mmCIF file of C-alpha atoms and ligand atoms in Angstrom:
data_model
loop_
_atom_site.group_PDB
_atom_site.id
_atom_site.type_symbol
_atom_site.label_atom_id
_atom_site.label_comp_id
_atom_site.label_asym_id
_atom_site.label_seq_id
_atom_site.Cartn_x
_atom_site.Cartn_y
_atom_site.Cartn_z
ATOM 1 C CA UNK A 473 -34.802 -10.386 37.285
ATOM 2 C CA UNK A 474 -33.334 -13.306 35.415
ATOM 3 C CA UNK A 475 -29.883 -12.304 34.261
ATOM 4 C CA UNK A 476 -27.455 -9.429 34.898
ATOM 5 C CA UNK A 477 -24.112 -9.100 33.146
ATOM 6 C CA UNK A 478 -21.270 -7.058 34.604
ATOM 7 C CA UNK A 479 -18.651 -6.098 32.020
ATOM 8 C CA UNK A 480 -15.183 -5.555 33.479
ATOM 9 C CA UNK A 481 -13.987 -7.797 36.293
ATOM 10 C CA UNK A 482 -11.716 -5.160 37.794
ATOM 11 C CA UNK A 483 -12.242 -3.428 41.092
ATOM 12 C CA UNK A 484 -15.584 -1.772 40.319
ATOM 13 C CA UNK A 485 -16.947 -4.711 38.306
ATOM 14 C CA UNK A 486 -16.124 -7.408 40.849
ATOM 15 C CA UNK A 487 -17.519 -5.331 43.727
ATOM 16 C CA UNK A 488 -20.657 -4.658 41.673
ATOM 17 C CA UNK A 489 -21.160 -8.366 40.986
ATOM 18 C CA UNK A 490 -20.686 -9.143 44.670
ATOM 19 C CA UNK A 491 -23.228 -6.529 45.757
ATOM 20 C CA UNK A 492 -25.777 -7.679 43.161
ATOM 21 C CA UNK A 493 -25.379 -11.255 44.375
ATOM 22 C CA UNK A 494 -25.654 -10.339 48.047
ATOM 23 C CA UNK A 495 -28.837 -8.410 47.310
ATOM 24 C CA UNK A 496 -30.019 -11.300 45.144
ATOM 25 C CA UNK A 497 -31.141 -8.959 42.393
ATOM 26 C CA UNK A 498 -30.934 -11.649 39.703
ATOM 27 C CA UNK A 499 -31.117 -15.399 39.281
ATOM 28 C CA UNK A 500 -27.848 -15.331 37.391
ATOM 29 C CA UNK A 501 -24.870 -12.970 37.131
ATOM 30 C CA UNK A 502 -22.249 -13.161 34.384
ATOM 31 C CA UNK A 503 -18.942 -11.373 34.920
ATOM 32 C CA UNK A 504 -16.993 -10.781 31.708
ATOM 33 C CA UNK A 505 -13.543 -9.334 31.004
ATOM 34 C CA UNK A 506 -10.873 -9.577 28.312
ATOM 35 C CA UNK A 507 -8.302 -10.973 30.718
ATOM 36 C CA UNK A 508 -8.466 -14.746 30.770
ATOM 37 C CA UNK A 509 -9.052 -16.320 34.157
ATOM 38 C CA UNK A 510 -9.794 -13.159 36.114
ATOM 39 C CA UNK A 511 -13.593 -13.074 35.670
ATOM 40 C CA UNK A 512 -13.729 -16.860 36.123
ATOM 41 C CA UNK A 513 -11.685 -16.730 39.331
ATOM 42 C CA UNK A 514 -13.427 -13.744 40.871
ATOM 43 C CA UNK A 515 -16.904 -15.034 39.970
ATOM 44 C CA UNK A 516 -16.199 -18.434 41.511
ATOM 45 C CA UNK A 517 -14.783 -16.797 44.625
ATOM 46 C CA UNK A 518 -17.908 -14.620 45.031
ATOM 47 C CA UNK A 519 -20.163 -17.619 44.342
ATOM 48 C CA UNK A 520 -18.399 -19.618 47.047
ATOM 49 C CA UNK A 521 -19.528 -17.005 49.566
ATOM 50 C CA UNK A 522 -23.173 -17.863 48.752
ATOM 51 C CA UNK A 523 -23.679 -20.417 51.548
ATOM 52 C CA UNK A 524 -22.335 -17.897 54.087
ATOM 53 C CA UNK A 525 -24.036 -14.800 52.708
ATOM 54 C CA UNK A 526 -27.131 -16.860 51.905
ATOM 55 C CA UNK A 527 -27.867 -15.926 48.334
ATOM 56 C CA UNK A 528 -29.034 -18.282 45.604
ATOM 57 C CA UNK A 529 -27.813 -16.215 42.680
ATOM 58 C CA UNK A 530 -25.449 -18.126 40.417
ATOM 59 C CA UNK A 531 -22.314 -16.255 39.312
ATOM 60 C CA UNK A 532 -20.024 -17.262 36.498
ATOM 61 C CA UNK A 533 -17.067 -15.631 34.801
ATOM 62 C CA UNK A 534 -16.240 -15.675 31.111
ATOM 63 C CA UNK A 535 -14.338 -14.072 28.215
ATOM 64 C CA UNK A 536 -17.044 -14.988 25.702
ATOM 65 C CA UNK A 537 -20.086 -12.790 25.016
ATOM 66 C CA UNK A 538 -22.125 -15.869 24.071
ATOM 67 C CA UNK A 539 -22.425 -16.510 27.801
ATOM 68 C CA UNK A 540 -24.053 -13.107 28.326
ATOM 69 C CA UNK A 541 -26.914 -13.901 25.952
ATOM 70 C CA UNK A 542 -30.343 -12.534 26.909
ATOM 71 C CA UNK A 543 -29.179 -10.426 29.822
ATOM 72 C CA UNK A 544 -31.897 -8.129 31.135
ATOM 73 C CA UNK A 545 -29.477 -5.633 32.618
ATOM 74 C CA UNK A 546 -25.828 -4.918 31.786
ATOM 75 C CA UNK A 547 -23.469 -2.860 33.935
ATOM 76 C CA UNK A 548 -20.441 -1.632 31.982
ATOM 77 C CA UNK A 549 -17.442 -0.991 34.233
ATOM 78 C CA UNK A 550 -14.667 -1.866 31.768
ATOM 79 C CA UNK A 551 -11.933 0.589 31.001
ATOM 80 C CA UNK A 552 -8.937 2.193 32.551
ATOM 81 C CA UNK A 553 -9.268 3.993 35.860
ATOM 82 C CA UNK A 554 -7.363 7.191 36.640
ATOM 83 C CA UNK A 555 -3.824 7.326 37.932
ATOM 84 C CA UNK A 556 -2.592 10.225 40.091
ATOM 85 C CA UNK A 557 -2.394 13.418 38.020
ATOM 86 C CA UNK A 558 -4.939 12.230 35.432
ATOM 87 C CA UNK A 559 -8.342 13.787 34.855
ATOM 88 C CA UNK A 560 -11.330 11.702 33.845
ATOM 89 C CA UNK A 561 -11.104 13.293 30.399
ATOM 90 C CA UNK A 562 -7.600 11.868 29.907
ATOM 91 C CA UNK A 563 -9.330 8.510 29.630
ATOM 92 C CA UNK A 564 -11.599 9.694 26.807
ATOM 93 C CA UNK A 565 -10.242 7.981 23.703
ATOM 94 C CA UNK A 566 -8.980 4.785 25.324
ATOM 95 C CA UNK A 567 -12.215 4.102 27.117
ATOM 96 C CA UNK A 568 -14.462 5.181 24.219
ATOM 97 C CA UNK A 569 -12.879 2.444 22.103
ATOM 98 C CA UNK A 570 -13.428 -0.096 24.874
ATOM 99 C CA UNK A 571 -17.048 0.941 25.548
ATOM 100 C CA UNK A 572 -17.813 0.943 21.810
ATOM 101 C CA UNK A 573 -16.566 -2.622 21.296
ATOM 102 C CA UNK A 574 -18.404 -3.862 24.376
ATOM 103 C CA UNK A 575 -21.656 -2.171 23.405
ATOM 104 C CA UNK A 576 -21.563 -3.802 19.968
ATOM 105 C CA UNK A 577 -21.314 -7.222 21.603
ATOM 106 C CA UNK A 578 -24.065 -6.490 24.091
ATOM 107 C CA UNK A 579 -26.414 -5.368 21.321
ATOM 108 C CA UNK A 580 -25.678 -8.589 19.443
ATOM 109 C CA UNK A 581 -26.423 -10.882 22.374
ATOM 110 C CA UNK A 582 -28.833 -8.888 24.567
ATOM 111 C CA UNK A 583 -30.782 -6.462 22.359
ATOM 112 C CA UNK A 584 -33.433 -5.935 25.042
ATOM 113 C CA UNK A 585 -31.065 -5.086 27.888
ATOM 114 C CA UNK A 586 -30.993 -1.931 29.988
ATOM 115 C CA UNK A 587 -27.456 -0.514 30.200
ATOM 116 C CA UNK A 588 -25.896 1.119 33.257
ATOM 117 C CA UNK A 589 -22.596 2.784 32.400
ATOM 118 C CA UNK A 590 -19.871 3.344 35.001
ATOM 119 C CA UNK A 591 -16.727 3.767 32.840
ATOM 120 C CA UNK A 592 -15.138 7.235 32.765
ATOM 121 C CA UNK A 593 -15.357 9.924 31.552
ATOM 122 C CA UNK A 594 -18.850 8.964 32.580
ATOM 123 C CA UNK A 595 -21.196 11.210 30.634
ATOM 124 C CA UNK A 596 -19.289 10.757 27.373
ATOM 125 C CA UNK A 597 -19.050 6.972 27.785
ATOM 126 C CA UNK A 598 -22.807 6.843 28.383
ATOM 127 C CA UNK A 599 -23.275 8.772 25.146
ATOM 128 C CA UNK A 600 -20.969 6.276 23.394
ATOM 129 C CA UNK A 601 -23.151 3.391 24.581
ATOM 130 C CA UNK A 602 -26.346 5.170 23.481
ATOM 131 C CA UNK A 603 -24.988 6.019 20.050
ATOM 132 C CA UNK A 604 -23.434 2.632 19.339
ATOM 133 C CA UNK A 605 -26.377 0.609 20.688
ATOM 134 C CA UNK A 606 -29.131 2.606 19.034
ATOM 135 C CA UNK A 607 -31.207 1.777 22.153
ATOM 136 C CA UNK A 608 -33.966 4.090 23.368
ATOM 137 C CA UNK A 609 -32.603 6.776 25.687
ATOM 138 C CA UNK A 610 -34.456 5.411 28.738
ATOM 139 C CA UNK A 611 -32.383 2.209 28.484
ATOM 140 C CA UNK A 612 -28.932 3.829 28.659
ATOM 141 C CA UNK A 613 -28.162 5.322 32.072
ATOM 142 C CA UNK A 614 -24.964 6.779 33.504
ATOM 143 C CA UNK A 615 -23.932 6.383 37.146
ATOM 144 C CA UNK A 616 -22.361 9.452 38.719
ATOM 145 C CA UNK A 617 -24.718 11.666 40.718
ATOM 146 C CA UNK A 618 -25.530 8.944 43.239
ATOM 147 C CA UNK A 619 -21.842 8.643 44.064
ATOM 148 C CA UNK A 620 -21.228 12.401 44.096
ATOM 149 C CA UNK A 621 -24.238 12.946 46.390
ATOM 150 C CA UNK A 622 -23.278 10.014 48.615
ATOM 151 C CA UNK A 623 -19.907 11.639 49.219
ATOM 152 C CA UNK A 624 -21.508 15.022 49.859
ATOM 153 C CA UNK A 625 -24.115 13.470 52.195
ATOM 154 C CA UNK A 626 -21.445 11.618 54.138
ATOM 155 C CA UNK A 627 -19.338 14.743 54.623
ATOM 156 C CA UNK A 628 -22.404 16.737 55.774
ATOM 157 C CA UNK A 629 -23.443 13.979 58.204
ATOM 158 C CA UNK A 630 -19.921 13.720 59.559
ATOM 159 C CA UNK A 631 -19.615 17.506 60.011
ATOM 160 C CA UNK A 632 -22.917 17.661 61.897
ATOM 161 C CA UNK A 633 -22.493 14.324 63.695
ATOM 162 C CA UNK A 634 -25.890 13.078 62.513
ATOM 163 C CA UNK A 635 -27.040 9.921 60.749
ATOM 164 C CA UNK A 636 -26.327 9.738 57.009
ATOM 165 C CA UNK A 637 -29.895 8.445 56.743
ATOM 166 C CA UNK A 638 -31.306 11.874 57.445
ATOM 167 C CA UNK A 639 -29.105 13.768 55.003
ATOM 168 C CA UNK A 640 -30.501 14.413 51.539
ATOM 169 C CA UNK A 641 -28.514 16.166 48.856
ATOM 170 C CA UNK A 642 -28.952 17.043 45.226
ATOM 171 C CA UNK A 643 -26.218 17.305 42.628
ATOM 172 C CA UNK A 644 -26.735 18.064 38.947
ATOM 173 C CA UNK A 645 -24.343 18.251 36.009
ATOM 174 C CA UNK A 646 -21.419 16.208 34.754
ATOM 175 C CA UNK A 647 -19.518 13.796 36.963
ATOM 176 C CA UNK A 648 -17.056 15.100 39.522
ATOM 177 C CA UNK A 649 -15.137 18.228 38.690
ATOM 178 C CA UNK A 650 -18.058 19.938 36.981
ATOM 179 C CA UNK A 651 -20.829 18.750 39.285
ATOM 180 C CA UNK A 652 -23.381 21.364 40.331
ATOM 181 C CA UNK A 653 -24.524 20.946 43.937
ATOM 182 C CA UNK A 654 -27.961 22.378 44.709
ATOM 183 C CA UNK A 655 -27.561 23.613 48.256
ATOM 184 C CA UNK A 656 -31.226 24.671 48.399
ATOM 185 C CA UNK A 657 -32.275 21.072 47.961
ATOM 186 C CA UNK A 658 -29.759 19.662 50.432
ATOM 187 C CA UNK A 659 -31.189 19.131 53.897
ATOM 188 C CA UNK A 660 -30.902 17.275 57.153
ATOM 189 C CA UNK A 661 -34.210 15.843 58.355
ATOM 190 C CA UNK A 662 -35.961 18.469 56.224
ATOM 191 C CA UNK A 663 -33.867 21.396 57.542
ATOM 192 C CA UNK A 664 -31.845 23.181 54.874
ATOM 193 C CA UNK A 665 -28.090 22.753 55.390
ATOM 194 C CA UNK A 666 -27.716 26.529 55.042
ATOM 195 C CA UNK A 667 -29.411 26.810 58.444
ATOM 196 C CA UNK A 668 -27.118 24.255 60.020
ATOM 197 C CA UNK A 669 -23.683 25.041 58.596
ATOM 198 C CA UNK A 670 -21.874 28.290 57.747
ATOM 199 C CA UNK A 671 -21.430 29.005 54.035
ATOM 200 C CA UNK A 672 -17.664 28.527 54.155
ATOM 201 C CA UNK A 673 -18.020 25.063 55.683
ATOM 202 C CA UNK A 674 -20.606 24.103 53.056
ATOM 203 C CA UNK A 675 -18.204 25.238 50.326
ATOM 204 C CA UNK A 676 -15.453 23.107 51.839
ATOM 205 C CA UNK A 677 -17.727 20.063 51.861
ATOM 206 C CA UNK A 678 -18.765 20.718 48.251
ATOM 207 C CA UNK A 679 -15.128 20.917 47.188
ATOM 208 C CA UNK A 680 -14.295 17.693 48.964
ATOM 209 C CA UNK A 681 -17.242 15.897 47.311
ATOM 210 C CA UNK A 682 -16.283 17.346 43.936
ATOM 211 C CA UNK A 683 -12.770 15.957 44.211
ATOM 212 C CA UNK A 684 -13.881 12.831 46.097
ATOM 213 C CA UNK A 685 -12.635 10.540 43.332
ATOM 214 C CA UNK A 686 -9.150 11.997 43.174
ATOM 215 C CA UNK A 687 -8.862 11.937 46.985
ATOM 216 C CA UNK A 688 -9.148 8.146 46.802
ATOM 217 C CA UNK A 689 -6.840 7.885 43.751
ATOM 218 C CA UNK A 690 -4.184 9.829 45.644
ATOM 219 C CA UNK A 691 -4.413 7.403 48.554
ATOM 220 C CA UNK A 692 -4.434 4.225 46.473
ATOM 221 C CA UNK A 693 -1.983 5.433 43.801
ATOM 222 C CA UNK A 694 -2.604 2.386 41.615
ATOM 223 C CA UNK A 695 -6.318 2.758 40.914
ATOM 224 C CA UNK A 696 -9.565 4.489 41.737
ATOM 225 C CA UNK A 697 -12.470 4.172 44.146
ATOM 226 C CA UNK A 698 -14.675 1.105 43.929
ATOM 227 C CA UNK A 699 -16.590 0.384 47.128
ATOM 228 C CA UNK A 700 -18.803 3.480 46.942
ATOM 229 C CA UNK A 701 -18.981 3.457 43.106
ATOM 230 C CA UNK A 702 -20.188 -0.157 43.070
ATOM 231 C CA UNK A 703 -22.763 0.633 45.774
ATOM 232 C CA UNK A 704 -24.018 3.506 43.613
ATOM 233 C CA UNK A 705 -24.284 1.377 40.459
ATOM 234 C CA UNK A 706 -26.177 -1.286 42.379
ATOM 235 C CA UNK A 707 -28.616 1.296 43.783
ATOM 236 C CA UNK A 708 -29.628 1.990 40.173
ATOM 237 C CA UNK A 709 -29.919 -1.732 39.431
ATOM 238 C CA UNK A 710 -31.999 -2.276 42.567
ATOM 239 C CA UNK A 711 -34.542 0.398 41.635
ATOM 240 C CA UNK A 712 -34.878 -1.010 38.106
ATOM 241 C CA UNK A 713 -35.049 -4.682 39.101
ATOM 242 C CA UNK A 714 -37.657 -4.065 41.796
ATOM 243 C CA UNK A 715 -39.414 -1.310 39.813
ATOM 244 C CA UNK A 716 -39.126 0.885 42.905
ATOM 245 C CA UNK A 717 -39.339 4.200 41.026
ATOM 246 C CA UNK A 718 -36.684 5.787 43.220
ATOM 247 C CA UNK A 719 -35.787 9.387 42.462
ATOM 248 C CA UNK A 720 -32.010 9.453 42.037
ATOM 249 C CA UNK A 721 -29.511 11.647 40.210
ATOM 250 C CA UNK A 722 -28.243 9.862 37.093
ATOM 251 C CA UNK A 723 -26.700 10.867 33.809
ATOM 252 C CA UNK A 724 -29.561 10.995 31.292
ATOM 253 C CA UNK A 725 -29.850 11.955 27.628
ATOM 254 C CA UNK A 726 -31.471 15.381 27.536
ATOM 255 C CA UNK A 727 -33.658 16.611 24.721
ATOM 256 C CA UNK A 728 -34.754 20.031 25.887
ATOM 257 C CA UNK A 729 -35.006 19.324 29.623
ATOM 258 C CA UNK A 730 -33.261 22.016 31.673
ATOM 259 C CA UNK A 731 -32.830 23.934 28.422
ATOM 260 C CA UNK A 732 -30.171 21.416 27.316
ATOM 261 C CA UNK A 733 -30.162 19.438 24.108
ATOM 262 C CA UNK A 734 -28.438 16.290 22.845
ATOM 263 C CA UNK A 735 -26.141 15.833 25.778
ATOM 264 C CA UNK A 736 -25.763 13.443 28.710
ATOM 265 C CA UNK A 737 -25.936 15.257 32.018
ATOM 266 C CA UNK A 738 -26.683 14.432 35.637
ATOM 267 C CA UNK A 739 -30.313 15.171 36.575
ATOM 268 C CA UNK A 740 -32.839 13.635 38.966
ATOM 269 C CA UNK A 741 -34.678 10.749 37.317
ATOM 270 C CA UNK A 742 -37.311 8.196 38.281
ATOM 271 C CA UNK A 743 -35.854 4.684 37.907
ATOM 272 C CA UNK A 744 -38.197 1.783 37.259
ATOM 273 C CA UNK A 745 -38.560 -1.387 35.226
ATOM 274 C CA UNK A 746 -38.036 0.472 31.933
ATOM 275 C CA UNK A 747 -34.909 2.245 33.142
ATOM 276 C CA UNK A 748 -35.365 6.021 33.210
ATOM 277 C CA UNK A 749 -39.129 6.380 33.552
ATOM 278 C CA UNK A 750 -39.045 10.150 33.852
ATOM 279 C CA UNK A 751 -36.669 13.085 34.114
ATOM 280 C CA UNK A 752 -37.607 15.328 37.025
ATOM 281 C CA UNK A 753 -37.275 19.007 36.170
ATOM 282 C CA UNK A 754 -36.580 21.593 38.856
ATOM 283 C CA UNK A 755 -36.770 25.363 38.730
ATOM 284 C CA UNK A 756 -33.185 26.610 38.816
ATOM 285 C CA UNK A 757 -31.840 30.011 39.754
ATOM 286 C CA UNK A 758 -29.895 31.888 37.064
ATOM 287 C CA UNK A 759 -26.581 30.930 38.722
ATOM 288 C CA UNK A 760 -27.506 27.256 38.959
ATOM 289 C CA UNK A 761 -28.700 27.220 35.353
ATOM 290 C CA UNK A 762 -25.440 28.822 34.200
ATOM 291 C CA UNK A 763 -23.346 26.283 36.139
ATOM 292 C CA UNK A 764 -25.371 23.422 34.696
ATOM 293 C CA UNK A 765 -24.994 24.792 31.165
ATOM 294 C CA UNK A 766 -21.225 25.101 31.634
ATOM 295 C CA UNK A 767 -21.015 21.530 32.882
ATOM 296 C CA UNK A 768 -23.135 20.223 29.975
ATOM 297 C CA UNK A 769 -21.070 22.240 27.473
ATOM 298 C CA UNK A 770 -17.909 20.474 28.688
ATOM 299 C CA UNK A 771 -19.560 17.101 28.108
ATOM 300 C CA UNK A 772 -20.789 18.208 24.671
ATOM 301 C CA UNK A 773 -17.273 19.328 23.705
ATOM 302 C CA UNK A 774 -15.892 15.904 24.537
ATOM 303 C CA UNK A 775 -18.737 14.181 22.688
ATOM 304 C CA UNK A 776 -17.713 16.151 19.604
ATOM 305 C CA UNK A 777 -14.127 14.942 19.870
ATOM 306 C CA UNK A 778 -15.345 11.368 19.387
ATOM 307 C CA UNK A 779 -15.810 10.027 15.926
ATOM 308 C CA UNK A 780 -18.741 7.677 16.396
HETATM 309 P P1 LIG B 1128 -9.896 -1.736 36.886
HETATM 310 O O1 LIG B 1128 -8.658 -1.459 36.124
HETATM 311 O O2 LIG B 1128 -9.788 -2.352 38.244
HETATM 312 O O3 LIG B 1128 -10.842 -2.670 36.007
HETATM 313 C C1 LIG B 1128 -11.134 -2.427 34.671
HETATM 314 C C2 LIG B 1128 -11.333 -3.778 34.004
HETATM 315 O O4 LIG B 1128 -11.793 -3.550 32.668
HETATM 316 C C3 LIG B 1128 -10.034 -4.603 33.904
HETATM 317 O O5 LIG B 1128 -10.229 -5.858 34.525
HETATM 318 C C4 LIG B 1128 -9.826 -4.734 32.408
HETATM 319 O O6 LIG B 1128 -9.252 -5.963 32.022
HETATM 320 C C5 LIG B 1128 -11.247 -4.599 31.897
HETATM 321 N N1 LIG B 1128 -11.341 -4.304 30.470
HETATM 322 C C6 LIG B 1128 -10.574 -3.495 29.729
HETATM 323 N N2 LIG B 1128 -10.979 -3.534 28.445
HETATM 324 C C7 LIG B 1128 -12.017 -4.394 28.377
HETATM 325 C C8 LIG B 1128 -12.856 -4.858 27.337
HETATM 326 N N3 LIG B 1128 -12.715 -4.438 26.090
HETATM 327 N N4 LIG B 1128 -13.811 -5.755 27.649
HETATM 328 C C9 LIG B 1128 -13.982 -6.193 28.899
HETATM 329 N N5 LIG B 1128 -13.216 -5.786 29.933
HETATM 330 C C10 LIG B 1128 -12.251 -4.907 29.673
HETATM 331 O O7 LIG B 1128 -10.697 -0.358 36.956
HETATM 332 P P2 LIG B 1128 -11.908 0.009 37.948
HETATM 333 O O8 LIG B 1128 -11.357 0.663 39.158
HETATM 334 O O9 LIG B 1128 -12.788 -1.179 38.091
HETATM 335 O O10 LIG B 1128 -12.641 1.160 37.113
HETATM 336 C C11 LIG B 1128 -13.344 0.839 35.924
HETATM 337 C C12 LIG B 1128 -13.883 2.104 35.245
HETATM 338 O O11 LIG B 1128 -14.887 2.701 36.069
HETATM 339 C C13 LIG B 1128 -12.835 3.201 35.023
HETATM 340 O O12 LIG B 1128 -13.057 3.830 33.785
HETATM 341 C C14 LIG B 1128 -13.104 4.185 36.158
HETATM 342 O O13 LIG B 1128 -12.649 5.480 35.873
HETATM 343 C C15 LIG B 1128 -14.611 4.092 36.215
HETATM 344 N N6 LIG B 1128 -15.217 4.579 37.469
HETATM 345 C C16 LIG B 1128 -16.321 5.374 37.348
HETATM 346 C C17 LIG B 1128 -16.963 5.852 38.479
HETATM 347 C C18 LIG B 1128 -18.191 6.712 38.356
HETATM 348 O O14 LIG B 1128 -18.550 7.393 39.295
HETATM 349 N N7 LIG B 1128 -18.872 6.703 37.232
HETATM 350 C C19 LIG B 1128 -16.453 5.535 39.745
HETATM 351 C C20 LIG B 1128 -15.329 4.706 39.841
HETATM 352 C C21 LIG B 1128 -14.731 4.203 38.672
#
């Protein structure tokens, strides 16, 4: 891929740019932020690691959207992160304004781009980008499920003392607090986790994954998680750039899938060169369907609060 822009040169954005460079997913990366000097300084610092990390991707920082022109892929990480005691929804209005203004600029300079949204509250910010851009729904993707499942997979692997490589998990629904883990589809080397762990332990691991973000916020106190979130955003970018058609849980615009309409919600999707190539539909039990509906309803309620 020729050019990837990362919007927001904070913790998630800078780590995302670094990971994209180290994986050499683009010829050029542009890091953009409203704060003068920060994207320039961080981009140069990352670029100076190129001879050691051996990548040929050029990285530059800017405060001017002209420099982002003709980006093929844009990762939006700008916005405020949570502080202790805040929910993701507390960020709703502040970050919606930020994501709206950014999306308008991206549309102006890169009308063909695929957008990956990271800013919280995730599902509603992804909706904001879709609505403001007017892009096709396959080109506006929210990152959440990959992170939520990564946390769940790690906790399962750690509990069983097995490789994370062999742990597969599936999470549907909105990001974090309202995520819907599908235990039936979570397995270790093909063996259902229900056969390997008692129900109470599984519930504990689910709860820890569900509040994985706040666990980090409570440690850091001044900001949120960014190493795992940036890895998750770059996994989406990697599948798109290389047209790998990986099946990963992402927030996608639903029009009837899973019985849900006009809402962003985490579901398994196939990611390829056009963004979301396909939404994978699973048969759900009545309980799972009800939990998913509840999660989607919460997102829809917040979407309605926005005046876009
Ligand atoms: P941060 O404060 O370190 O960085 C945010 C950056 O955005 C700052 O540098 C700020 O100057 C910039 N910014 C603000 N307004 C801007 C604008 N209009 N244009 C360009 N840049 C602007 O925060 P962070 O830890 O990097 O988190 C960023 C966002 O990602 C937060 O909303 C956070 O909640 C979210 N997040 C989401 C997930 C997820 O799973 N989806 C995971 C982690 C973080």
